[in-house]
GROMACS .gro file of C-alpha atoms in nm:
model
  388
    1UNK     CA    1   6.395   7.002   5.884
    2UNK     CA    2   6.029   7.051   5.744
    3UNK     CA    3   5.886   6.736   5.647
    4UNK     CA    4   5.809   6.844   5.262
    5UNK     CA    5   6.186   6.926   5.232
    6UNK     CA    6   6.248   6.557   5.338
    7UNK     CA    7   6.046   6.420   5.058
    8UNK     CA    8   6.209   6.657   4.839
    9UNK     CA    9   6.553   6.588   4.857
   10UNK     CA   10   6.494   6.187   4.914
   11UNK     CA   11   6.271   6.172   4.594
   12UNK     CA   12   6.574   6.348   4.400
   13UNK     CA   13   6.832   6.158   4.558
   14UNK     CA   14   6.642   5.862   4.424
   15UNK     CA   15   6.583   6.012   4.097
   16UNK     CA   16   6.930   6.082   4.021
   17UNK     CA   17   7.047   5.745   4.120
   18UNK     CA   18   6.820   5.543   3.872
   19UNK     CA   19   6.847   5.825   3.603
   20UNK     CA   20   7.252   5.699   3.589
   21UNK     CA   21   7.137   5.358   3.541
   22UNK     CA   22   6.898   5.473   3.279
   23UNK     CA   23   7.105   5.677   3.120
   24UNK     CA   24   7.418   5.385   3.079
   25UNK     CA   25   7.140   5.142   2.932
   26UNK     CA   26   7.047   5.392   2.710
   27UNK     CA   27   7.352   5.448   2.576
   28UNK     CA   28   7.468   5.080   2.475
   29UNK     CA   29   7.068   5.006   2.371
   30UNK     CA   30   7.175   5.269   2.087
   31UNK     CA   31   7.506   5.159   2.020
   32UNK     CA   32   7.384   4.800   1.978
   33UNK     CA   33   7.151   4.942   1.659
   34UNK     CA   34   7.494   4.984   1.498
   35UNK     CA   35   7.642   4.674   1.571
   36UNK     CA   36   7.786   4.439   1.312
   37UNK     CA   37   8.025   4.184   1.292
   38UNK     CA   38   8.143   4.088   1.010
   39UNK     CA   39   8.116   3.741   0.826
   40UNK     CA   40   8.373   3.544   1.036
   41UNK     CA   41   8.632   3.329   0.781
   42UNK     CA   42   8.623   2.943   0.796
   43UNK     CA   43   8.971   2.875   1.005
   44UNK     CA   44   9.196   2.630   0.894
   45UNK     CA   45   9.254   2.508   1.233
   46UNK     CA   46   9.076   2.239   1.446
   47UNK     CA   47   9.126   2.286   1.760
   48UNK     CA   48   9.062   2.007   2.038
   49UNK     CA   49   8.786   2.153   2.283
   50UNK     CA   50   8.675   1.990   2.624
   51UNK     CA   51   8.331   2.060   2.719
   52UNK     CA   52   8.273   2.140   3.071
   53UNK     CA   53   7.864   2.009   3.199
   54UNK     CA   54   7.830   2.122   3.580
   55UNK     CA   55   7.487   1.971   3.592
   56UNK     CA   56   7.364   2.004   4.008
   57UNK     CA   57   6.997   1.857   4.097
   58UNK     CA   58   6.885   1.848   3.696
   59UNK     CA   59   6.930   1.516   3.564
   60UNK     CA   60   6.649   1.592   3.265
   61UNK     CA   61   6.804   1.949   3.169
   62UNK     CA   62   7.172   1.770   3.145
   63UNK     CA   63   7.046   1.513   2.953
   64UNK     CA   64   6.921   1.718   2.718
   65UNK     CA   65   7.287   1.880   2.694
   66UNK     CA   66   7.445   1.595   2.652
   67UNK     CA   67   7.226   1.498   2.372
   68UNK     CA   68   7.256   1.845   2.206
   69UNK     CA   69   7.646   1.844   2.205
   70UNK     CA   70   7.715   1.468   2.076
   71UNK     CA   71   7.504   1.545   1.734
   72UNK     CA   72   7.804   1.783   1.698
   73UNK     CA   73   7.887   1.842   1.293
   74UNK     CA   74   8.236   1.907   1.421
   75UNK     CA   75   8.546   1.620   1.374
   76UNK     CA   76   8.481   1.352   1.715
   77UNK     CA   77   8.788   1.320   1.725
   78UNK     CA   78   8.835   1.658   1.812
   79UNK     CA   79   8.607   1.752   2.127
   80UNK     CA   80   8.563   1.538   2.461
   81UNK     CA   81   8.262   1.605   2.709
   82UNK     CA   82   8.284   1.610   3.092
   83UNK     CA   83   7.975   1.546   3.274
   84UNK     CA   84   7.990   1.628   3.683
   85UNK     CA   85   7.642   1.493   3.823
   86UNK     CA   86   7.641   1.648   4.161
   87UNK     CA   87   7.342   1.495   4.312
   88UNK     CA   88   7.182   1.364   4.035
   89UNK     CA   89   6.952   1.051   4.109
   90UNK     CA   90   7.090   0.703   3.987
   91UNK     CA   91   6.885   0.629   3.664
   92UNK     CA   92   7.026   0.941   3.544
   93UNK     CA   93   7.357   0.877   3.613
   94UNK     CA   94   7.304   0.527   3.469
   95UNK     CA   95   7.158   0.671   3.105
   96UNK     CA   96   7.452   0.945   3.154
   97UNK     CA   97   7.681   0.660   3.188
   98UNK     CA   98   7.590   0.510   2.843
   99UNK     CA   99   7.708   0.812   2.667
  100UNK     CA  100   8.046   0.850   2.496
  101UNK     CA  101   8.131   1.067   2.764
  102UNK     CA  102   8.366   1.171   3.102
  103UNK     CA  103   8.084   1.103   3.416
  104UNK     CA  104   8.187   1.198   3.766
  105UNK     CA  105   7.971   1.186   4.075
  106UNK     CA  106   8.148   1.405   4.350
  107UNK     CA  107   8.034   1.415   4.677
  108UNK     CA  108   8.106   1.728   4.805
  109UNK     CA  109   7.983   1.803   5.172
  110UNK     CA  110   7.922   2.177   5.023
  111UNK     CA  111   7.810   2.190   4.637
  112UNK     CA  112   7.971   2.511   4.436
  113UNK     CA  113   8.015   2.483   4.054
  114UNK     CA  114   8.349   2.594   4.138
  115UNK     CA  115   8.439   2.256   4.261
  116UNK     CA  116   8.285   2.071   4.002
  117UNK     CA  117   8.464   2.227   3.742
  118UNK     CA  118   8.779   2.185   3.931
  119UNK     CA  119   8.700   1.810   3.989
  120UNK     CA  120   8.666   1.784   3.578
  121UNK     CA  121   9.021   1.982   3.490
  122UNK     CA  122   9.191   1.724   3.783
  123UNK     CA  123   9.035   1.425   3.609
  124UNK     CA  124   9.094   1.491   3.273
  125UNK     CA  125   9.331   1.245   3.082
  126UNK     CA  126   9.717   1.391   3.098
  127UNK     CA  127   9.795   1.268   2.748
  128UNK     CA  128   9.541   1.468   2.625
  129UNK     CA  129   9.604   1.800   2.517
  130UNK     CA  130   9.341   2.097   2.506
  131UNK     CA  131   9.301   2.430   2.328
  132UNK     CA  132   8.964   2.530   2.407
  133UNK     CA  133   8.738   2.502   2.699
  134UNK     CA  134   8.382   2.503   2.674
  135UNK     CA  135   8.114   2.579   3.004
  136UNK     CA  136   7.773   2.456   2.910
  137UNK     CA  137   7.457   2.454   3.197
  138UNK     CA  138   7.282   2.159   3.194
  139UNK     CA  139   6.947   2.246   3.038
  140UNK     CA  140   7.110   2.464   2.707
  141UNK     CA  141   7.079   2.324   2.392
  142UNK     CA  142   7.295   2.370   2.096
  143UNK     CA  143   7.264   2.343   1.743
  144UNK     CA  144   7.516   2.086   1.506
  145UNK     CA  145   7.720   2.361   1.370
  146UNK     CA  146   7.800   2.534   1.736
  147UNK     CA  147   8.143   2.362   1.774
  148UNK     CA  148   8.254   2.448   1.406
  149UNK     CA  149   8.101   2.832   1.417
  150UNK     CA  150   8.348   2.851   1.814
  151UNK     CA  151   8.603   2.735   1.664
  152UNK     CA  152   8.604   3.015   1.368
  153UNK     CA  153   8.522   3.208   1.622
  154UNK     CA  154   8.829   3.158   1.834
  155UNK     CA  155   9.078   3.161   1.577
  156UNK     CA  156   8.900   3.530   1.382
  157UNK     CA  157   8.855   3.704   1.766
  158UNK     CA  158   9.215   3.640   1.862
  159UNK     CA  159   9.114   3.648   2.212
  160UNK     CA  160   9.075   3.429   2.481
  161UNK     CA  161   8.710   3.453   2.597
  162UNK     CA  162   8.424   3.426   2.393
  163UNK     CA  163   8.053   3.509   2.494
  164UNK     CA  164   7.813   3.297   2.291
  165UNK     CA  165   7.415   3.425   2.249
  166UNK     CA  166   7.187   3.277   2.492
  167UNK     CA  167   6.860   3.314   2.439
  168UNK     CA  168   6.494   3.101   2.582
  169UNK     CA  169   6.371   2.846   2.457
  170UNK     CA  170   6.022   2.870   2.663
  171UNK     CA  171   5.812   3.202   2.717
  172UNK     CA  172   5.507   2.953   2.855
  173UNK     CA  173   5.482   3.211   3.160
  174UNK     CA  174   5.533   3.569   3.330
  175UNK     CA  175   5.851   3.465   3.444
  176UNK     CA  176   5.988   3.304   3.159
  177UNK     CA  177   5.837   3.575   2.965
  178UNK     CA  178   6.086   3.830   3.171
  179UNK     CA  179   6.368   3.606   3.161
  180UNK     CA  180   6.390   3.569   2.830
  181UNK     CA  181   6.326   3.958   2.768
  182UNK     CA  182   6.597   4.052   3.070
  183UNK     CA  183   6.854   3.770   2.857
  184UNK     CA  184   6.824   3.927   2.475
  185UNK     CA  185   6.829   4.242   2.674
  186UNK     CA  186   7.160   4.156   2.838
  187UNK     CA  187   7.304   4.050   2.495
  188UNK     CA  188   7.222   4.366   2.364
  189UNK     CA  189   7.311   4.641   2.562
  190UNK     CA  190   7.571   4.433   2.774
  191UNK     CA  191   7.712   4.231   2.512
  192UNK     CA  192   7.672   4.359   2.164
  193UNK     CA  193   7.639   4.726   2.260
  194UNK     CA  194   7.989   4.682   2.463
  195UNK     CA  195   8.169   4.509   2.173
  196UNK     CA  196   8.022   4.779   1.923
  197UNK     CA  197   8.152   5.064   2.139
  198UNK     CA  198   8.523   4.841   2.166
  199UNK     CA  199   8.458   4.746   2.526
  200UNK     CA  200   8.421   4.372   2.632
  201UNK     CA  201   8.105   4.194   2.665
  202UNK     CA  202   7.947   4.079   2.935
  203UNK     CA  203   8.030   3.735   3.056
  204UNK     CA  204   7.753   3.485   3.139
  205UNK     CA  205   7.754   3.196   3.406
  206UNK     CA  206   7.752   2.970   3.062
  207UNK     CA  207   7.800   2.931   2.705
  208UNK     CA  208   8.129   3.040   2.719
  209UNK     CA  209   8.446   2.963   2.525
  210UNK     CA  210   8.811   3.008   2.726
  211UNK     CA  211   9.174   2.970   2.585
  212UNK     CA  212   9.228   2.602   2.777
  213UNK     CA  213   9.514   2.673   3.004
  214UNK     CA  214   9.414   2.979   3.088
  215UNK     CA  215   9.090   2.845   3.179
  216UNK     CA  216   9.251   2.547   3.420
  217UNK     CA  217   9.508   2.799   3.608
  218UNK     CA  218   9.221   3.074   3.668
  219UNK     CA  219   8.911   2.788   3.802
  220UNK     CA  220   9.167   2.639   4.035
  221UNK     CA  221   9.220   2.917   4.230
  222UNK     CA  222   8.850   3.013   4.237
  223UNK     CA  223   8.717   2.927   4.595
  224UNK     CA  224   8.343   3.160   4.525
  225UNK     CA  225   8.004   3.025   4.490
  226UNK     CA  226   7.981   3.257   4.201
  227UNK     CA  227   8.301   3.168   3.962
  228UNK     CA  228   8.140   3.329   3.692
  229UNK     CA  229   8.151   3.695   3.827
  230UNK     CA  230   8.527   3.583   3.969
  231UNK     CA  231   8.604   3.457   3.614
  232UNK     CA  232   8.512   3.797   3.443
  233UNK     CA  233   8.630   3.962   3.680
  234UNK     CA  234   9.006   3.813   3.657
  235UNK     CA  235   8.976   3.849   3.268
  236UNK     CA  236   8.950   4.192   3.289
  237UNK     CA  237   9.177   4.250   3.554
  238UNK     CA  238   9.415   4.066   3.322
  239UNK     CA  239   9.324   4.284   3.028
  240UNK     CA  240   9.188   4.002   2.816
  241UNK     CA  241   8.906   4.079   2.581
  242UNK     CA  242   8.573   3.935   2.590
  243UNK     CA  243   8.434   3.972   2.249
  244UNK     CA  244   8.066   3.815   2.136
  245UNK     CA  245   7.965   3.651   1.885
  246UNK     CA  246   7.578   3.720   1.812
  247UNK     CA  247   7.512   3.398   1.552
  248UNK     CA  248   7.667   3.170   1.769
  249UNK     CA  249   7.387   3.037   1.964
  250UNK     CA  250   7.251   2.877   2.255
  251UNK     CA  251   6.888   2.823   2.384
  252UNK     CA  252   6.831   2.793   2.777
  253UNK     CA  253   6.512   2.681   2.944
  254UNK     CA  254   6.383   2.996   3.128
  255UNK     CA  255   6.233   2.923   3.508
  256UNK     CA  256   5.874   2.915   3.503
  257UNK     CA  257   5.740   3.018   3.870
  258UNK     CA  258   5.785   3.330   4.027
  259UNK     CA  259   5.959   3.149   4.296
  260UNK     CA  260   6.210   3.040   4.147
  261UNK     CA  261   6.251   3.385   3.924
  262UNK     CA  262   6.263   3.549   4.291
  263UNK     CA  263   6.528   3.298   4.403
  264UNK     CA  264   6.721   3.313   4.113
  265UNK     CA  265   6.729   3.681   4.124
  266UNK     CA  266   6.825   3.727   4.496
  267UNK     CA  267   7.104   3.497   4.424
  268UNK     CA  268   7.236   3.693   4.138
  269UNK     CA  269   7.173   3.981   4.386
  270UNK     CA  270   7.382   3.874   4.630
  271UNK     CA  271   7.663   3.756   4.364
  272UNK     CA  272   7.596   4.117   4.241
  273UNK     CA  273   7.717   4.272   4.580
  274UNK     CA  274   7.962   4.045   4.671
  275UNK     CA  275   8.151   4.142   4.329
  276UNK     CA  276   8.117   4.507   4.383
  277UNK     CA  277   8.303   4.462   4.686
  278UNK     CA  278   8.548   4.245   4.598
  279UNK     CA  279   8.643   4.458   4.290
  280UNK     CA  280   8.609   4.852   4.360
  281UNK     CA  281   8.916   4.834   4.494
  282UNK     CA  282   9.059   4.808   4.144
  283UNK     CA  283   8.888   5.120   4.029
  284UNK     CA  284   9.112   5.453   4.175
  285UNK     CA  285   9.431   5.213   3.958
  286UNK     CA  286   9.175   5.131   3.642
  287UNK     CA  287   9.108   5.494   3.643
  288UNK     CA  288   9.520   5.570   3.633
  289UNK     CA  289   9.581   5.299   3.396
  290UNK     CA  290   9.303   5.430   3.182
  291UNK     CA  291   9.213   5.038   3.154
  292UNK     CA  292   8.857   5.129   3.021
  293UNK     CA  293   8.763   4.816   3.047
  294UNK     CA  294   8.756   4.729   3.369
  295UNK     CA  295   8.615   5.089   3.461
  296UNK     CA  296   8.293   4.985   3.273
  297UNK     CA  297   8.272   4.659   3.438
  298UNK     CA  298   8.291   4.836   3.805
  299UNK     CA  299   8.029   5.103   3.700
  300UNK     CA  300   7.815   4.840   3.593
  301UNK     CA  301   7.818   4.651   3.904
  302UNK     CA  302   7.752   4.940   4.078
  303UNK     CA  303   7.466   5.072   3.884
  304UNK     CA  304   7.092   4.902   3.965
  305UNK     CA  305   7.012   4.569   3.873
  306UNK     CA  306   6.707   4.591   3.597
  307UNK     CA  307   6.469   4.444   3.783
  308UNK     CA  308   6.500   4.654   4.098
  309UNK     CA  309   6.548   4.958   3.848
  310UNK     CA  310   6.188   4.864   3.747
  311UNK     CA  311   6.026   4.830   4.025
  312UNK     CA  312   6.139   5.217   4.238
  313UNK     CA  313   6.024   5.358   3.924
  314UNK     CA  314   5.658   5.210   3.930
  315UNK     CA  315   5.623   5.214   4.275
  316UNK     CA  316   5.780   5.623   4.260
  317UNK     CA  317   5.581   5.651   3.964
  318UNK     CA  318   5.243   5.533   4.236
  319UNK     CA  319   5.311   5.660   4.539
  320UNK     CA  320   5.396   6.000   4.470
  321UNK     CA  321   5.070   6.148   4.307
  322UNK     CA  322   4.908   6.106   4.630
  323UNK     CA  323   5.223   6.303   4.833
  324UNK     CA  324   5.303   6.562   4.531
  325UNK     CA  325   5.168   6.498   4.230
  326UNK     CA  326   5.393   6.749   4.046
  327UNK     CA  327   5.706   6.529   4.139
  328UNK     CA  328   5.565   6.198   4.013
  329UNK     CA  329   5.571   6.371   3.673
  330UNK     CA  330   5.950   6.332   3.600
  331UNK     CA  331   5.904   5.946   3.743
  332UNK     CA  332   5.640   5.899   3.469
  333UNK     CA  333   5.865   6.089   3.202
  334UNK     CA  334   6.170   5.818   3.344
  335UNK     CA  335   5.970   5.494   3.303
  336UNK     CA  336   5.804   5.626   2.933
  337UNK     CA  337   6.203   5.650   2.873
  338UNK     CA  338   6.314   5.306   3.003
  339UNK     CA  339   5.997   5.100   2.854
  340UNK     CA  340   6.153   5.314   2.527
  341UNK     CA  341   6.501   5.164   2.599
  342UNK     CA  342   6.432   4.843   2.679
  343UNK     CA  343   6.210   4.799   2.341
  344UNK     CA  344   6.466   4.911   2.163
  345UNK     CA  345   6.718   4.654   2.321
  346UNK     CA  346   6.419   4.395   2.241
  347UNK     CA  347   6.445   4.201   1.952
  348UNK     CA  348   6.134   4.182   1.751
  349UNK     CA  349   5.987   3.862   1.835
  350UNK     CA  350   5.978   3.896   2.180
  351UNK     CA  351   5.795   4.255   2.145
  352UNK     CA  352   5.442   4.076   2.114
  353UNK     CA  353   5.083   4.153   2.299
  354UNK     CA  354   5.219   4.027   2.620
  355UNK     CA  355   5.473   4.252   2.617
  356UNK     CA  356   5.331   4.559   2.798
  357UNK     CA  357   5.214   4.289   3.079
  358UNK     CA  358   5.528   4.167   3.104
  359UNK     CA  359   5.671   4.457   3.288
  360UNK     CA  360   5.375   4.566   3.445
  361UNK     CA  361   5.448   4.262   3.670
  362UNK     CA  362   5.701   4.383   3.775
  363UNK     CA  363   5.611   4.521   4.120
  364UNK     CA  364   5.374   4.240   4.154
  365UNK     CA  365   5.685   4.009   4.157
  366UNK     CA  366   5.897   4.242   4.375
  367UNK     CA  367   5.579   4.277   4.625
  368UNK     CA  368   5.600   3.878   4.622
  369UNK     CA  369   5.939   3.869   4.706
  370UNK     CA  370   5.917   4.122   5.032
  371UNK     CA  371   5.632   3.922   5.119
  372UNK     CA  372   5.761   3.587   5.073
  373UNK     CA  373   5.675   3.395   5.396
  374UNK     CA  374   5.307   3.562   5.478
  375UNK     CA  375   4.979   3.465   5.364
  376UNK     CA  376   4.969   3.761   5.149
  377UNK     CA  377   5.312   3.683   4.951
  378UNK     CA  378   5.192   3.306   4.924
  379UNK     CA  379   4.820   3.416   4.750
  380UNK     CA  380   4.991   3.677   4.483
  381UNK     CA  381   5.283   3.391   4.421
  382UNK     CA  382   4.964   3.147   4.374
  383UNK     CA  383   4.781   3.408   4.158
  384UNK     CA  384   5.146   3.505   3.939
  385UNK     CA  385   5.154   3.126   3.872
  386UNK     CA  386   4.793   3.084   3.738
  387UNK     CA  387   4.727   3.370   3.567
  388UNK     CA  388   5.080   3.501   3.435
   0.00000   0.00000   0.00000
């Protein structure tokens, strides 16, 4: 076959592939313009919540939680907190220990948050009873009123999953800088876009509300090192709405070096994968069941993470001017779109003079990753750091 048809048909293979994921985005960027939820009613009910504090290696970040969750405006009486300090050094668990709360120290030969949260639901007292379960990662901080504002919540959605907002707390560097811009994305088109359009939001690894029992029969039987795509996954399955609940918020503390944006994004990668193929073999009966639902979940796994997204198109948009400069034209067209799209997913105050930068860093942080363990990964990982 002659070499320029090669090109041809493996540009436009490539083309087509991120134009789906482009065009998905930009459909629930647009819907999430028209979202609104309406002022939820002040319930009646208290209900008793347990809150669930896998903290692993981050004494600091858990303390923090802790902190954050006691100054609670919500009855005492009324919510217990579970702290599992896997690893955590011994003044920590010592200052932990001096809070009005549920410490255990497993000692797991292999670490999941899986087992952690299954250590908490098998410790928990048996004459206590529970309505609502509560996943926090050490390191989010909440404000007074975020038990009272779940708990109208629960009782107005009439479901039995909640998504709460997460959003940064830090935008000190490049990395945080994307984090936080990739996380108010995610709320937007995957979360408030979904809900506006009647589908369920995306579930995150935290700030998450769960009917109680249903919680402690689904975690037992998780045996993944990523419950959180297992969890959302079985909700689904099970036809129970996740709905989200924009004012209801949480702030997280964003990674700062490149590193450990790169790590943190090849583990999500792999989690990414390993859900795909866990799951598509759901989709032939979600497509005869017309259980929309779960449909969009699959395509959505399938489609290309953001970040990889971002980086074929600049490096497309690069290369190909110097093989044929005609086709780079419809890569430049695709990544004017997607800077479009992801602006519009943006909320305001993170669309600032760094914001341009921001993804222009992009393929600096992908190159870093491919080029992890040479000398030439470690210098542009040393010059992301300093001058990002």
């Amino acid at each position: 076959m002659d070499f320029w048809i090669i090109i041809y048909y493996f540009d436009l293979v490539f083309f087509i592939f991120v134009c789906m994921t482009v065009v998905y985005m930009g459909i629930f960027a647009m819907a999430s313009m028209f979202s609104h939820h309406a002022e939820t009613p002040k319930s009646r009910k208290e209900n008793r919540f347990i809150i669930f504090i896998p903290a692993y290696k981050n004494g600091p970040n858990a303390e923090q939680t802790v902190r954050s969750i006691l100054g609670q405006d919500y009855p005492q009486r009324q919510f217990d907190v579970t702290v599992i300090a896997d690893h955590l050094d011994e003044m920590t668990n010592f200052r932990l220990a001096q809070q009005p709360v549920t410490l255990l120290i497993p000692s797991f030969a292999k670490s999941s948050r899986a087992k952690s949260l299954q250590l908490a639901i098998n410790n928990l007292p048996q004459f206590k009873l529970y309505d609502i379960a509560v996943v926090l990662n050490p390191g989010n901080i909440v404000e007074p009123e975020f038990l009272s504002q779940l708990n109208d919540a629960y009782e107005a959605a009439g479901t039995k999953a909640i998504q709460c907002h997460m959003l940064s707390q830090n935008r000190d560097t490049i990395s945080a800088r994307l984090s936080a811009i990739f996380e108010e994305i995610n709320n937007s088109i995957f979360r408030r876009g979904h809900v506006t359009l009647g589908l369920s939001a995306a579930a995150s690894n935290s700030a998450m509300a769960f009917d109680f029992n249903w919680f402690k029969t689904n975690i037992m039987t998780t045996n993944t090192f990523w419950d959180d795509k297992e969890l959302e996954a079985r909700l689904l399955r099970q036809h129970i709405f996740v709905d989200y609940f924009d004012d209801i918020m949480v702030f997280s503390e964003k990674t700062r070096k490149a590193e450990d944006f790169n790590r943190q994004r090849g583990r999500w990668l792999m989690s990414h994968i390993a859900t795909v193929l866990r799951n598509i073999r759901y989709l032939p009966g979600a497509i005869l069941q017309r259980h929309y639902d779960l449909i969009d979940k699959i395509i959505q796994w399938l489609l290309l993470p953001r970040i990889l997204m971002m980086g074929i198109i600049v490096a497309m948009s690069v290369i190909m001017p110097f093989i044929y400069f005609s086709l780079a034209l419809k890569w430049w067209a695709l990544f004017a779109i997607v800077l479009f799209i992801f602006a519009l997913a943006t909320p305001n105050y993170l669309v600032d003079d760094k914001w341009d930068k921001t993804f222009f860093s992009i393929p600096i942080i992908l190159l870093t990753i491919v080029l992890a363990k040479t000398s030439i990964g470690k210098k542009l990982k040393a010059n992301l750091n300093k001058k990002l």
